Short mmCIF file of C-alpha atoms in Angstrom, two decimals:
data_model
loop_
_atom_site.label_atom_id
_atom_site.label_comp_id
_atom_site.label_asym_id
_atom_site.label_seq_id
_atom_site.Cartn_x
_atom_site.Cartn_y
_atom_site.Cartn_z
CA UNK I 528 45.54 -48.48 50.17
CA UNK I 529 46.65 -44.82 50.34
CA UNK I 530 49.67 -46.29 52.84
CA UNK I 531 50.85 -48.49 49.77
CA UNK I 532 50.94 -45.60 47.04
CA UNK I 533 52.54 -43.61 49.45
CA UNK I 534 55.50 -46.02 50.25
CA UNK I 535 55.73 -46.50 46.61
CA UNK I 536 56.13 -42.89 45.93
CA UNK I 537 58.71 -42.23 48.49
CA UNK I 538 60.45 -45.29 47.22
CA UNK I 539 60.77 -44.06 43.65
CA UNK I 540 61.59 -40.43 45.10
CA UNK I 541 64.21 -42.02 47.20
CA UNK I 542 65.90 -43.84 44.43
CA UNK I 543 65.75 -41.10 42.12
CA UNK I 544 67.42 -39.09 44.29
CA UNK I 545 70.26 -41.61 44.92
CA UNK I 546 71.11 -42.23 41.16
CA UNK I 547 73.76 -39.76 40.08
CA UNK I 548 73.67 -39.34 36.24
CA UNK I 549 75.91 -36.31 36.50
CA UNK I 550 78.78 -37.72 34.14
CA UNK I 551 81.32 -34.49 34.83
CA UNK I 552 84.88 -35.39 35.69
CA UNK I 553 85.11 -34.36 39.43
CA UNK I 554 88.40 -33.51 40.46
CA UNK I 555 89.43 -33.00 44.15
CA UNK I 556 91.70 -30.65 45.31
CA UNK I 557 94.77 -32.13 47.13
CA UNK I 558 95.17 -31.27 50.86
CA UNK I 559 98.82 -30.77 51.96
CA UNK I 560 99.19 -32.69 55.25
CA UNK I 561 102.19 -32.70 57.37
CA UNK I 562 104.19 -35.99 57.81
CA UNK I 563 105.88 -36.99 61.03
CA UNK I 564 108.22 -40.13 61.01
CA UNK I 565 107.17 -42.80 63.37
CA UNK I 566 109.85 -43.65 66.01
CA UNK I 567 109.81 -46.66 68.32
CA UNK I 568 110.19 -45.21 71.78
CA UNK I 569 109.98 -47.65 75.19
CA UNK I 570 108.17 -45.85 78.01
CA UNK I 571 108.67 -47.87 81.24
CA UNK I 572 106.28 -47.22 84.18
CA UNK I 573 107.07 -49.20 87.20
CA UNK I 574 104.58 -49.24 89.95
CA UNK I 575 105.65 -50.54 93.31
CA UNK I 576 102.57 -52.15 94.95
CA UNK I 577 101.38 -54.84 97.18
CA UNK I 578 98.68 -57.29 96.93
CA UNK I 579 97.20 -60.70 96.39
CA UNK I 580 96.96 -61.78 92.93
CA UNK I 581 94.10 -64.23 91.94
CA UNK I 582 93.05 -65.94 88.82
CA UNK I 583 89.44 -65.31 87.24
CA UNK I 584 89.59 -68.98 86.81
CA UNK I 585 91.14 -72.04 88.44
CA UNK I 586 92.10 -75.33 86.40
CA UNK I 587 92.93 -78.64 87.98
CA UNK I 588 95.56 -80.31 85.75
CA UNK I 589 96.31 -84.02 85.72
CA UNK I 590 98.96 -85.74 83.52
CA UNK I 591 99.26 -89.29 82.70
CA UNK I 592 103.13 -89.17 82.79
CA UNK I 593 105.14 -87.70 85.45
CA UNK I 594 108.35 -85.51 84.91
CA UNK I 595 109.94 -82.27 85.16
CA UNK I 596 109.14 -79.32 83.39
CA UNK I 597 112.25 -78.10 81.39
CA UNK I 598 111.24 -75.37 79.34
CA UNK I 599 107.94 -72.96 79.48
CA UNK I 600 106.93 -71.65 76.20
CA UNK I 601 105.51 -68.35 77.58
CA UNK I 602 107.20 -65.08 78.03
CA UNK I 603 106.60 -62.53 80.74
CA UNK I 604 103.51 -60.80 79.98
CA UNK I 605 101.79 -63.27 77.77
#
């Protein structure tokens, strides 16, 4: 019984402190900041190494029709 009363009192105090009935207009002071324009820069870091590349998942594909691939709709790096 005492814990229920204690929880109710804590809840009432918490809700009373959360409500801000102060109707004063608060004006925040502006802070000057330095603005730098954005520039697109290309950084190319070339790494020469040797090794073996293996995919994380192997999938076997089978198609109903045969033919030659004329165009691949994926660019390098995708």
